[in-house]
CSV table of N, CA, C and O in Angstrom, one decimal:
chain,number,residue,atom,x,y,z
W,1,MET,N,-72.8,72.5,31.3
W,1,MET,CA,-73.2,72.4,32.7
W,1,MET,C,-72.6,73.5,33.5
W,1,MET,O,-73.1,73.8,34.6
W,2,ARG,N,-71.6,74.2,33.0
W,2,ARG,CA,-70.9,75.3,33.7
W,2,ARG,C,-71.8,76.5,33.9
W,2,ARG,O,-71.6,77.3,34.8
W,3,SER,N,-72.8,76.6,33.0
W,3,SER,CA,-73.7,77.8,33.0
W,3,SER,C,-74.9,77.6,34.0
W,3,SER,O,-75.7,78.5,34.0
W,4,LEU,N,-75.0,76.5,34.6
W,4,LEU,CA,-76.1,76.3,35.5
W,4,LEU,C,-76.1,77.1,36.7
W,4,LEU,O,-75.0,77.6,37.2
W,5,ASP,N,-77.3,77.4,37.3
W,5,ASP,CA,-77.4,78.2,38.5
W,5,ASP,C,-76.7,77.4,39.6
W,5,ASP,O,-76.7,76.2,39.6
W,6,SER,N,-76.3,78.1,40.6
W,6,SER,CA,-75.5,77.5,41.7
W,6,SER,C,-76.4,76.5,42.5
W,6,SER,O,-75.8,75.6,43.2
W,7,LYS,N,-77.7,76.6,42.5
W,7,LYS,CA,-78.5,75.7,43.2
W,7,LYS,C,-78.4,74.3,42.7
W,7,LYS,O,-78.9,73.3,43.3
W,8,PHE,N,-77.8,74.1,41.5
W,8,PHE,CA,-77.7,72.8,40.9
W,8,PHE,C,-76.3,72.2,41.1
W,8,PHE,O,-76.0,71.2,40.5
W,9,ASN,N,-75.4,72.9,41.8
W,9,ASN,CA,-74.0,72.5,42.0
W,9,ASN,C,-74.0,71.0,42.5
W,9,ASN,O,-73.2,70.2,41.9
W,10,HIS,N,-74.7,70.7,43.5
W,10,HIS,CA,-74.6,69.4,44.1
W,10,HIS,C,-75.2,68.3,43.1
W,10,HIS,O,-74.7,67.2,43.1
W,11,VAL,N,-76.2,68.7,42.3
W,11,VAL,CA,-76.7,67.8,41.4
W,11,VAL,C,-75.7,67.5,40.2
W,11,VAL,O,-75.5,66.4,39.8
W,12,MET,N,-75.1,68.6,39.8
W,12,MET,CA,-74.1,68.5,38.8
W,12,MET,C,-72.9,67.6,39.2
W,12,MET,O,-72.5,66.7,38.4
W,13,ILE,N,-72.5,67.7,40.4
W,13,ILE,CA,-71.4,66.9,41.0
W,13,ILE,C,-71.8,65.4,41.0
W,13,ILE,O,-71.1,64.6,40.6
W,14,ALA,N,-73.1,65.2,41.5
W,14,ALA,CA,-73.6,63.8,41.5
W,14,ALA,C,-73.6,63.2,40.1
W,14,ALA,O,-73.3,62.0,39.9
W,15,ILE,N,-74.1,64.0,39.2
W,15,ILE,CA,-74.2,63.5,37.8
W,15,ILE,C,-72.8,63.2,37.3
W,15,ILE,O,-72.6,62.1,36.6
W,16,GLU,N,-71.9,64.1,37.5
W,16,GLU,CA,-70.5,63.9,37.0
W,16,GLU,C,-69.9,62.6,37.6
W,16,GLU,O,-69.2,61.9,36.9
W,17,GLU,N,-70.1,62.4,38.9
W,17,GLU,CA,-69.5,61.2,39.5
W,17,GLU,C,-70.2,59.9,39.2
W,17,GLU,O,-69.5,58.9,39.2
W,18,SER,N,-71.5,60.0,38.9
W,18,SER,CA,-72.2,58.7,38.7
W,18,SER,C,-72.3,58.3,37.3
W,18,SER,O,-72.6,57.1,37.0
W,19,LYS,N,-72.0,59.2,36.3
W,19,LYS,CA,-72.2,58.9,34.9
W,19,LYS,C,-71.0,59.3,34.1
W,19,LYS,O,-70.4,60.3,34.5
W,20,GLU,N,-70.8,58.7,33.0
W,20,GLU,CA,-69.8,59.1,32.1
W,20,GLU,C,-70.4,60.2,31.2
W,20,GLU,O,-71.4,60.0,30.5
W,21,LEU,N,-69.9,61.5,31.4
W,21,LEU,CA,-70.5,62.6,30.8
W,21,LEU,C,-70.5,62.5,29.2
W,21,LEU,O,-71.4,63.0,28.6
W,22,GLU,N,-69.5,61.9,28.7
W,22,GLU,CA,-69.4,61.7,27.3
W,22,GLU,C,-70.5,60.9,26.7
W,22,GLU,O,-70.9,61.0,25.6
W,23,GLU,N,-71.0,60.0,27.5
W,23,GLU,CA,-72.1,59.0,27.1
W,23,GLU,C,-73.5,59.5,27.5
W,23,GLU,O,-74.5,59.0,27.1
W,24,LEU,N,-73.5,60.6,28.3
W,24,LEU,CA,-74.8,61.1,28.8
W,24,LEU,C,-75.5,61.8,27.7
W,24,LEU,O,-75.0,62.7,27.0
W,25,ILE,N,-76.8,61.4,27.5
W,25,ILE,CA,-77.6,62.1,26.5
W,25,ILE,C,-78.1,63.4,27.1
W,25,ILE,O,-78.5,63.4,28.3
W,26,VAL,N,-78.2,64.4,26.3
W,26,VAL,CA,-78.6,65.7,26.7
W,26,VAL,C,-80.0,65.7,27.4
W,26,VAL,O,-80.3,66.3,28.4
W,27,GLU,N,-80.9,64.9,26.8
W,27,GLU,CA,-82.2,64.8,27.3
W,27,GLU,C,-82.2,64.2,28.8
W,27,GLU,O,-83.0,64.6,29.6
W,28,GLU,N,-81.3,63.2,29.0
W,28,GLU,CA,-81.2,62.7,30.3
W,28,GLU,C,-80.7,63.7,31.3
W,28,GLU,O,-81.2,63.8,32.5
W,29,LEU,N,-79.8,64.5,30.9
W,29,LEU,CA,-79.3,65.6,31.8
W,29,LEU,C,-80.4,66.6,32.1
W,29,LEU,O,-80.6,66.9,33.3
W,30,ILE,N,-81.1,67.0,31.1
W,30,ILE,CA,-82.2,68.0,31.3
W,30,ILE,C,-83.2,67.4,32.2
W,30,ILE,O,-83.7,68.0,33.1
W,31,ARG,N,-83.6,66.1,32.0
W,31,ARG,CA,-84.6,65.5,32.9
W,31,ARG,C,-84.1,65.4,34.3
W,31,ARG,O,-84.9,65.7,35.2
W,32,SER,N,-82.9,65.1,34.5
W,32,SER,CA,-82.3,65.0,35.9
W,32,SER,C,-82.4,66.4,36.6
W,32,SER,O,-82.8,66.5,37.7
W,33,LEU,N,-82.1,67.4,35.8
W,33,LEU,CA,-82.2,68.8,36.4
W,33,LEU,C,-83.6,69.2,36.6
W,33,LEU,O,-83.9,69.9,37.6
W,34,GLN,N,-84.5,68.8,35.7
W,34,GLN,CA,-85.9,69.2,35.9
W,34,GLN,C,-86.5,68.5,37.1
W,34,GLN,O,-87.3,69.1,37.9
W,35,VAL,N,-86.2,67.3,37.3
W,35,VAL,CA,-86.6,66.6,38.5
W,35,VAL,C,-86.1,67.2,39.8
W,35,VAL,O,-86.9,67.5,40.8
W,36,HIS,N,-84.8,67.6,39.8
W,36,HIS,CA,-84.3,68.3,40.9
W,36,HIS,C,-85.0,69.6,41.2
W,36,HIS,O,-85.3,70.0,42.3
W,37,GLU,N,-85.3,70.4,40.1
W,37,GLU,CA,-85.9,71.7,40.3
W,37,GLU,C,-87.3,71.5,40.8
W,37,GLU,O,-87.8,72.3,41.7
W,38,GLN,N,-88.0,70.4,40.4
W,38,GLN,CA,-89.4,70.2,40.9
W,38,GLN,C,-89.3,69.9,42.4
W,38,GLN,O,-90.2,70.3,43.2
W,39,LYS,N,-88.3,69.1,42.8
W,39,LYS,CA,-88.2,68.8,44.2
W,39,LYS,C,-87.9,70.1,45.1
W,39,LYS,O,-88.4,70.2,46.1
W,40,ILE,N,-87.1,71.0,44.5
W,40,ILE,CA,-86.8,72.3,45.2
W,40,ILE,C,-88.1,73.0,45.3
W,40,ILE,O,-88.4,73.6,46.4
W,41,GLU,N,-88.9,73.1,44.3
W,41,GLU,CA,-90.2,73.9,44.3
W,41,GLU,C,-91.2,73.2,45.3
W,41,GLU,O,-91.9,73.9,46.1
W,42,GLU,N,-91.2,71.9,45.3
W,42,GLU,CA,-92.1,71.2,46.3
W,42,GLU,C,-91.7,71.5,47.7
W,42,GLU,O,-92.5,71.7,48.6
W,43,LYS,N,-90.4,71.5,48.0
W,43,LYS,CA,-89.9,71.8,49.3
W,43,LYS,C,-90.2,73.2,49.7
W,43,LYS,O,-90.7,73.5,50.8
W,44,LYS,N,-90.1,74.2,48.8
W,44,LYS,CA,-90.4,75.6,49.1
W,44,LYS,C,-91.9,75.7,49.4
W,44,LYS,O,-92.3,76.4,50.3
W,45,LYS,N,-92.8,75.0,48.7
W,45,LYS,CA,-94.2,75.1,48.9
W,45,LYS,C,-94.5,74.5,50.3
W,45,LYS,O,-95.3,75.1,51.0
W,46,ALA,N,-93.9,73.4,50.6
W,46,ALA,CA,-94.2,72.7,51.9
W,46,ALA,C,-93.7,73.7,53.0
W,46,ALA,O,-94.4,73.8,54.1
W,47,GLU,N,-92.5,74.3,52.9
W,47,GLU,CA,-92.0,75.2,53.9
W,47,GLU,C,-93.0,76.4,54.0
W,47,GLU,O,-93.2,76.9,55.2
W,48,ALA,N,-93.5,76.9,52.9
W,48,ALA,CA,-94.4,78.1,53.0
W,48,ALA,C,-95.7,77.7,53.7
W,48,ALA,O,-96.2,78.5,54.5
W,49,ILE,N,-96.2,76.5,53.4
W,49,ILE,CA,-97.4,76.0,54.1
W,49,ILE,C,-97.1,75.9,55.6
W,49,ILE,O,-97.9,76.3,56.4
W,50,SER,N,-96.0,75.3,56.0
W,50,SER,CA,-95.7,75.1,57.4
W,50,SER,C,-95.5,76.4,58.1
W,50,SER,O,-96.0,76.6,59.2
W,51,LEU,N,-94.9,77.4,57.4
W,51,LEU,CA,-94.8,78.7,58.0
W,51,LEU,C,-96.1,79.4,58.2
W,51,LEU,O,-96.4,80.0,59.3
W,52,GLU,N,-97.0,79.2,57.2
W,52,GLU,CA,-98.3,79.8,57.3
W,52,GLU,C,-99.1,79.2,58.5
W,52,GLU,O,-99.8,79.8,59.2
W,53,GLN,N,-99.0,77.8,58.6
W,53,GLN,CA,-99.7,77.1,59.7
W,53,GLN,C,-99.2,77.5,61.0
W,53,GLN,O,-99.9,77.7,62.0
W,54,ALA,N,-97.9,77.7,61.1
W,54,ALA,CA,-97.3,78.1,62.4
W,54,ALA,C,-97.7,79.5,62.8
W,54,ALA,O,-98.0,79.8,64.0
W,55,THR,N,-97.8,80.4,61.8
W,55,THR,CA,-98.2,81.8,62.0
W,55,THR,C,-99.7,81.8,62.5
W,55,THR,O,-100.0,82.5,63.5
W,56,LYS,N,-100.5,81.0,61.9
W,56,LYS,CA,-101.9,80.9,62.3
W,56,LYS,C,-102.1,80.4,63.7
W,56,LYS,O,-102.8,80.9,64.5
W,57,LEU,N,-101.3,79.3,64.0
W,57,LEU,CA,-101.3,78.7,65.3
W,57,LEU,C,-100.9,79.7,66.4
W,57,LEU,O,-101.4,79.8,67.5
W,58,ASN,N,-99.8,80.5,66.1
W,58,ASN,CA,-99.3,81.5,67.0
W,58,ASN,C,-100.4,82.6,67.2
W,58,ASN,O,-100.6,83.0,68.4
W,59,ILE,N,-101.1,83.0,66.2
W,59,ILE,CA,-102.2,84.0,66.4
W,59,ILE,C,-103.3,83.4,67.2
W,59,ILE,O,-103.8,84.1,68.1
W,60,ILE,N,-103.7,82.2,67.0
W,60,ILE,CA,-104.7,81.6,67.8
W,60,ILE,C,-104.3,81.5,69.3
W,60,ILE,O,-105.1,81.8,70.1
W,61,ASN,N,-103.1,81.1,69.5
W,61,ASN,CA,-102.6,81.0,70.8
W,61,ASN,C,-102.5,82.3,71.5
W,61,ASN,O,-102.9,82.4,72.7
W,62,ASN,N,-102.1,83.4,70.8
W,62,ASN,CA,-102.1,84.7,71.4
W,62,ASN,C,-103.5,85.2,71.8
W,62,ASN,O,-103.7,85.8,72.8
W,63,VAL,N,-104.5,84.9,70.9
W,63,VAL,CA,-105.9,85.3,71.2
W,63,VAL,C,-106.4,84.5,72.4
W,63,VAL,O,-107.0,85.1,73.3
W,64,GLU,N,-106.1,83.3,72.5
W,64,GLU,CA,-106.6,82.5,73.6
W,64,GLU,C,-105.9,82.9,74.9
W,64,GLU,O,-106.6,83.0,75.9
W,65,TYR,N,-104.6,83.3,74.8
W,65,TYR,CA,-103.9,83.8,76.0
W,65,TYR,C,-104.5,85.1,76.5
W,65,TYR,O,-104.7,85.3,77.7
W,66,GLU,N,-104.8,86.0,75.5
W,66,GLU,CA,-105.4,87.3,75.9
W,66,GLU,C,-106.8,87.1,76.5
W,66,GLU,O,-107.2,87.9,77.3
W,67,LYS,N,-107.6,86.1,76.0
W,67,LYS,CA,-108.9,85.9,76.6
W,67,LYS,C,-108.8,85.4,78.1
W,67,LYS,O,-109.6,85.7,78.9
W,68,GLN,N,-107.7,84.7,78.4
W,68,GLN,CA,-107.5,84.2,79.7
W,68,GLN,C,-107.1,85.3,80.7
W,68,GLN,O,-107.3,85.2,81.9
W,69,CYS,N,-106.5,86.3,80.2
W,69,CYS,CA,-105.9,87.4,81.0
W,69,CYS,C,-107.0,88.4,81.5
W,69,CYS,O,-108.0,88.6,81.2
């Protein structure tokens, strides 16, 4: 677990605190990390969509404002 990317630090700490590492099956550890990585990717996608929507809204608002002037 020491070789994991730093983005997994809090997951690693949670796993260490909640489970006996000696009893932890490697597949369980891998699955926990995969689930975490999927959540990170989903959050990134949602943030990208939100940013894109905000940008489009800003452009629309600017166009509408210019029409009024």
